[in-house]
Amino acid sequence: MTRLLHLTDLHFGLHRPELVQPLHDAVLLNRPDVVVVSGDLTQRALAGQFRAAMAFLRGLGVPFMAIPGNHDLPVFNPLARLLNPFGAYRRGAARDLTPVLSIGRLRLFGVNTADPLQWRGGVARMDEVDWVCRAMLEGPTDVTNILVCHHPFEEPAGFERGETANAQAATQKLIDAGLHAILSGHLHHWTIGLGICKQGARPLFQIQTGTALCSRFGERDHGFSVMDFDGSELSVTPWVVDEPTGRFAPQPSSAFLCRDRMWYKSA
């Protein structure tokens, strides 16, 4: 079994400081094999905010993989946003905007959906999608292929804003090439196994995890997802803040099964 812990939308600079240590403790309590962060490490892409985010992630002492989100682009420097939009991220977080990581029987592919020409929306860059497809087709067949991105490639009910350009075409190409799952954030909303239910199977497991730390007005259900991959079986457990205690606590788990390239909801 390989345990992946999915964090997203940390928003250092507009975060809840009282949750940082409880989040650290809860992550370590779960003893993940890898931590995946699907963007928005910062609120305004400032150097100090990147330092805080990376100090938190490195302080976990666990292998981690991160990709940028729309908030990791400069806001107050329009020239930098136009000419070197990912310079601050590369200096403060990681030079690689499309990281790849293999751990256990998981193969993780990061893609960069942040778009400097939009404030909120994103884009599935087809050259990156094609590269991931080639890597999956040329890679081992006995692994679970997982895409990590900030903007969801499919939006759940109530969020149909079409914010990820090229998402539909990219999704089909990725499925055809052997993708099993997509981990994303951006919505600050939980959706686990989008569209997979007792009455319907789907070829792609998609999860949007709620924001980990953002203090924006109206935010609730701060947390992270713990994903246990065991062959063709997957268990997902959301960990959500218990506001009276200020600690993260597990919620009921959901179980899924992948069979013949289709995902099913388990009993």
Short mmCIF file of C-alpha atoms in Angstrom, two decimals:
data_model
loop_
_atom_site.label_atom_id
_atom_site.label_comp_id
_atom_site.label_asym_id
_atom_site.label_seq_id
_atom_site.Cartn_x
_atom_site.Cartn_y
_atom_site.Cartn_z
CA MET A 1 0.00 0.00 0.00
CA THR A 2 1.14 3.54 -0.78
CA ARG A 3 -0.26 6.46 1.20
CA LEU A 4 -0.57 9.79 -0.60
CA LEU A 5 -1.63 12.91 1.28
CA HIS A 6 -3.24 15.60 -0.87
CA LEU A 7 -2.88 19.23 0.23
CA THR A 8 -4.03 22.20 -1.79
CA ASP A 9 -4.58 25.94 -1.56
CA LEU A 10 -2.32 26.72 1.38
CA HIS A 11 -2.49 30.45 0.61
CA PHE A 12 0.37 31.50 2.88
CA GLY A 13 -0.09 35.24 3.29
CA LEU A 14 -3.85 34.82 3.71
CA HIS A 15 -3.78 31.74 5.89
CA ARG A 16 -5.01 30.82 9.34
CA PRO A 17 -1.81 30.85 11.41
CA GLU A 18 -3.46 28.97 14.27
CA LEU A 19 -3.93 25.96 11.95
CA VAL A 20 -0.35 25.67 10.71
CA GLN A 21 0.97 23.59 13.62
CA PRO A 22 -2.16 21.40 13.84
CA LEU A 23 -1.88 20.78 10.10
CA HIS A 24 1.79 19.83 10.49
CA ASP A 25 0.92 17.46 13.34
CA ALA A 26 -2.00 15.87 11.47
CA VAL A 27 0.09 15.26 8.35
CA LEU A 28 2.79 13.51 10.36
CA LEU A 29 0.20 11.53 12.29
CA ASN A 30 -0.87 9.95 9.00
CA ARG A 31 2.70 8.94 8.08
CA PRO A 32 2.27 9.50 4.32
CA ASP A 33 4.71 8.14 1.76
CA VAL A 34 4.35 11.36 -0.22
CA VAL A 35 2.63 14.74 0.12
CA VAL A 36 1.18 16.29 -3.03
CA VAL A 37 0.37 20.02 -3.13
CA SER A 38 -1.83 21.07 -6.04
CA GLY A 39 -1.09 24.77 -6.17
CA ASP A 40 -1.74 28.12 -4.52
CA LEU A 41 1.10 27.80 -2.07
CA THR A 42 0.86 31.58 -1.59
CA GLN A 43 -1.70 34.35 -1.71
CA ARG A 44 0.29 36.94 -3.67
CA ALA A 45 3.47 35.17 -4.89
CA LEU A 46 5.66 37.24 -2.55
CA ALA A 47 9.08 35.99 -1.50
CA GLY A 48 8.19 35.83 2.19
CA GLN A 49 5.04 33.87 1.43
CA PHE A 50 6.99 31.32 -0.59
CA ARG A 51 9.52 31.06 2.25
CA ALA A 52 6.73 30.31 4.72
CA ALA A 53 5.12 27.73 2.43
CA MET A 54 8.37 25.93 1.70
CA ALA A 55 9.45 26.02 5.35
CA PHE A 56 6.18 24.30 6.21
CA LEU A 57 6.53 21.63 3.51
CA ARG A 58 10.22 20.95 4.13
CA GLY A 59 9.56 20.84 7.86
CA LEU A 60 7.34 17.80 7.36
CA GLY A 61 10.39 15.68 6.52
CA VAL A 62 8.32 13.78 3.95
CA PRO A 63 8.85 13.58 0.16
CA PHE A 64 6.60 16.16 -1.47
CA MET A 65 5.64 17.37 -4.91
CA ALA A 66 4.14 20.78 -5.68
CA ILE A 67 2.90 22.67 -8.72
CA PRO A 68 1.87 26.34 -9.08
CA GLY A 69 -1.63 27.77 -8.88
CA ASN A 70 -3.09 31.03 -10.11
CA HIS A 71 -2.24 32.76 -6.82
CA ASP A 72 1.43 31.84 -7.28
CA LEU A 73 1.71 34.41 -10.09
CA PRO A 74 2.76 38.03 -9.37
CA VAL A 75 -0.07 40.51 -8.82
CA PHE A 76 1.62 43.78 -7.94
CA ASN A 77 4.23 43.60 -10.71
CA PRO A 78 2.41 43.46 -14.07
CA LEU A 79 5.68 43.54 -16.02
CA ALA A 80 6.92 40.43 -14.23
CA ARG A 81 3.54 38.76 -14.74
CA LEU A 82 3.85 39.40 -18.46
CA LEU A 83 7.54 38.73 -19.05
CA ASN A 84 8.49 36.23 -16.32
CA PRO A 85 5.25 35.02 -14.73
CA PHE A 86 6.75 31.98 -12.99
CA GLY A 87 10.01 33.58 -11.92
CA ALA A 88 8.84 34.12 -8.34
CA TYR A 89 7.62 30.51 -8.10
CA ARG A 90 10.88 29.16 -9.51
CA ARG A 91 12.94 31.25 -7.09
CA GLY A 92 10.77 30.59 -4.07
CA ALA A 93 9.38 27.08 -4.55
CA ALA A 94 10.76 24.91 -7.37
CA ARG A 95 12.35 25.43 -10.77
CA ASP A 96 10.41 22.55 -12.29
CA LEU A 97 6.81 23.46 -13.17
CA THR A 98 6.05 19.94 -14.43
CA PRO A 99 7.58 17.58 -11.86
CA VAL A 100 7.41 13.81 -12.09
CA LEU A 101 7.67 11.49 -9.11
CA SER A 102 7.43 7.72 -8.77
CA ILE A 103 6.75 6.24 -5.36
CA GLY A 104 5.55 2.72 -4.71
CA ARG A 105 3.28 1.77 -7.60
CA LEU A 106 2.24 5.39 -8.15
CA ARG A 107 3.55 7.59 -10.95
CA LEU A 108 2.77 11.27 -10.41
CA PHE A 109 2.82 13.85 -13.22
CA GLY A 110 2.56 17.54 -12.39
CA VAL A 111 1.29 20.02 -14.97
CA ASN A 112 1.06 23.79 -14.75
CA THR A 113 -2.45 25.13 -15.41
CA ALA A 114 -1.83 28.66 -14.09
CA ASP A 115 -2.35 31.25 -16.82
CA PRO A 116 -0.72 34.69 -16.49
CA LEU A 117 -3.27 36.11 -18.95
CA GLN A 118 -6.15 35.29 -16.60
CA TRP A 119 -6.72 36.14 -12.98
CA ARG A 120 -8.72 33.10 -11.90
CA GLY A 121 -8.98 30.78 -14.87
CA GLY A 122 -6.41 28.30 -16.08
CA VAL A 123 -5.35 26.36 -19.13
CA ALA A 124 -4.44 22.77 -19.92
CA ARG A 125 -1.35 23.28 -22.06
CA MET A 126 -1.56 20.67 -24.78
CA ASP A 127 2.21 20.34 -25.12
CA GLU A 128 2.37 19.31 -21.46
CA VAL A 129 -0.60 16.98 -21.92
CA ASP A 130 1.09 15.36 -24.94
CA TRP A 131 4.31 14.92 -22.95
CA VAL A 132 2.42 13.21 -20.09
CA CYS A 133 0.64 10.96 -22.59
CA ARG A 134 3.91 9.88 -24.18
CA ALA A 135 5.45 9.22 -20.77
CA MET A 136 2.51 7.02 -19.76
CA LEU A 137 2.46 5.11 -23.04
CA GLU A 138 6.21 4.48 -22.87
CA GLY A 139 6.25 3.77 -19.13
CA PRO A 140 5.36 0.72 -17.02
CA THR A 141 1.87 -0.68 -17.31
CA ASP A 142 1.53 -1.93 -13.72
CA VAL A 143 1.39 1.50 -12.08
CA THR A 144 -1.34 3.97 -11.19
CA ASN A 145 -0.85 7.12 -13.28
CA ILE A 146 -1.88 10.31 -11.49
CA LEU A 147 -2.04 13.85 -12.85
CA VAL A 148 -1.56 16.74 -10.40
CA CYS A 149 -2.87 20.16 -11.46
CA HIS A 150 -4.33 23.22 -9.82
CA HIS A 151 -7.43 23.83 -11.94
CA PRO A 152 -9.87 20.92 -12.22
CA PHE A 153 -10.28 19.34 -15.63
CA GLU A 154 -13.94 18.71 -14.85
CA GLU A 155 -16.00 20.91 -12.56
CA PRO A 156 -18.55 19.52 -10.12
CA ALA A 157 -22.17 20.64 -10.01
CA GLY A 158 -22.44 24.25 -8.95
CA PHE A 159 -19.00 25.17 -10.30
CA GLU A 160 -19.59 24.94 -14.06
CA ARG A 161 -17.57 28.04 -14.98
CA GLY A 162 -15.41 26.54 -17.71
CA GLU A 163 -12.29 27.88 -16.03
CA THR A 164 -9.80 25.40 -17.51
CA ALA A 165 -9.29 25.95 -21.23
CA ASN A 166 -8.73 22.79 -23.33
CA ALA A 167 -9.85 20.62 -20.41
CA GLN A 168 -12.27 18.40 -22.32
CA ALA A 169 -9.85 17.57 -25.15
CA ALA A 170 -7.00 17.07 -22.70
CA THR A 171 -9.03 14.74 -20.50
CA GLN A 172 -9.89 12.38 -23.34
CA LYS A 173 -6.28 12.23 -24.54
CA LEU A 174 -5.08 11.45 -21.03
CA ILE A 175 -7.66 8.71 -20.51
CA ASP A 176 -6.74 7.11 -23.83
CA ALA A 177 -3.05 7.15 -22.85
CA GLY A 178 -3.66 5.42 -19.53
CA LEU A 179 -4.33 8.08 -16.89
CA HIS A 180 -6.11 6.79 -13.78
CA ALA A 181 -6.64 9.84 -11.56
CA ILE A 182 -6.50 13.64 -11.35
CA LEU A 183 -5.78 15.56 -8.15
CA SER A 184 -6.67 19.25 -8.18
CA GLY A 185 -7.72 22.16 -5.99
CA HIS A 186 -8.66 25.75 -6.83
CA LEU A 187 -12.34 25.48 -5.89
CA HIS A 188 -11.79 25.31 -2.11
CA HIS A 189 -14.48 22.64 -2.26
CA TRP A 190 -14.51 18.91 -1.65
CA THR A 191 -15.42 16.49 -4.43
CA ILE A 192 -14.18 12.92 -4.00
CA GLY A 193 -14.53 10.60 -6.98
CA LEU A 194 -16.42 13.02 -9.22
CA GLY A 195 -19.34 11.22 -10.89
CA ILE A 196 -18.46 7.78 -9.49
CA CYS A 197 -21.38 6.28 -7.61
CA LYS A 198 -23.16 3.00 -7.03
CA GLN A 199 -25.13 3.54 -10.22
CA GLY A 200 -22.23 4.62 -12.41
CA ALA A 201 -18.56 3.90 -13.06
CA ARG A 202 -16.10 6.26 -14.75
CA PRO A 203 -12.70 5.79 -16.39
CA LEU A 204 -11.07 8.58 -14.37
CA PHE A 205 -10.95 9.15 -10.62
CA GLN A 206 -11.03 12.87 -9.86
CA ILE A 207 -10.68 14.58 -6.51
CA GLN A 208 -10.82 18.22 -5.52
CA THR A 209 -9.71 18.70 -1.93
CA GLY A 210 -10.81 21.66 0.18
CA THR A 211 -8.39 24.44 1.10
CA ALA A 212 -5.87 23.58 3.79
CA LEU A 213 -5.34 26.98 5.40
CA CYS A 214 -6.99 29.87 3.49
CA SER A 215 -8.62 32.44 5.78
CA ARG A 216 -10.75 34.12 3.12
CA PHE A 217 -14.22 35.07 4.34
CA GLY A 218 -16.70 32.20 4.13
CA GLU A 219 -14.12 29.42 4.00
CA ARG A 220 -15.03 26.26 5.88
CA ASP A 221 -14.10 22.59 6.08
CA HIS A 222 -10.38 23.28 5.98
CA GLY A 223 -8.53 20.03 5.54
CA PHE A 224 -6.67 17.54 3.40
CA SER A 225 -7.23 14.12 1.86
CA VAL A 226 -5.47 10.88 2.74
CA MET A 227 -5.45 8.45 -0.19
CA ASP A 228 -4.42 4.82 0.32
CA PHE A 229 -3.62 3.00 -2.92
CA ASP A 230 -3.47 -0.78 -2.63
CA GLY A 231 -3.31 -2.37 -6.07
CA SER A 232 -6.66 -1.73 -7.73
CA GLU A 233 -8.24 -0.49 -4.51
CA LEU A 234 -8.35 3.10 -3.25
CA SER A 235 -9.54 4.47 0.07
CA VAL A 236 -9.95 8.24 0.56
CA THR A 237 -10.28 9.80 4.00
CA PRO A 238 -10.91 13.54 4.36
CA TRP A 239 -9.35 15.19 7.40
CA VAL A 240 -11.25 18.33 8.36
CA VAL A 241 -10.75 20.95 11.07
CA ASP A 242 -12.85 20.56 14.17
CA GLU A 243 -13.38 24.25 14.91
CA PRO A 244 -14.00 23.93 18.69
CA THR A 245 -10.65 22.20 19.21
CA GLY A 246 -8.73 23.68 16.27
CA ARG A 247 -7.47 20.22 15.35
CA PHE A 248 -7.80 18.18 12.18
CA ALA A 249 -9.88 15.02 12.53
CA PRO A 250 -10.72 12.18 10.11
CA GLN A 251 -14.13 11.92 8.49
CA PRO A 252 -15.76 8.77 7.05
CA SER A 253 -13.72 7.14 4.30
CA SER A 254 -14.85 6.35 0.76
CA ALA A 255 -13.69 3.20 -1.03
CA PHE A 256 -13.20 2.76 -4.77
CA LEU A 257 -12.12 -0.07 -7.06
CA CYS A 258 -10.47 0.14 -10.48
CA ARG A 259 -11.34 -2.76 -12.77
CA ASP A 260 -10.86 -2.97 -16.55
CA ARG A 261 -9.86 0.72 -16.67
CA MET A 262 -13.06 1.80 -14.91
CA TRP A 263 -13.52 3.13 -11.36
CA TYR A 264 -16.36 1.83 -9.21
CA LYS A 265 -17.66 2.85 -5.81
CA SER A 266 -17.03 0.02 -3.37
CA ALA A 267 -19.41 -1.08 -0.65
#
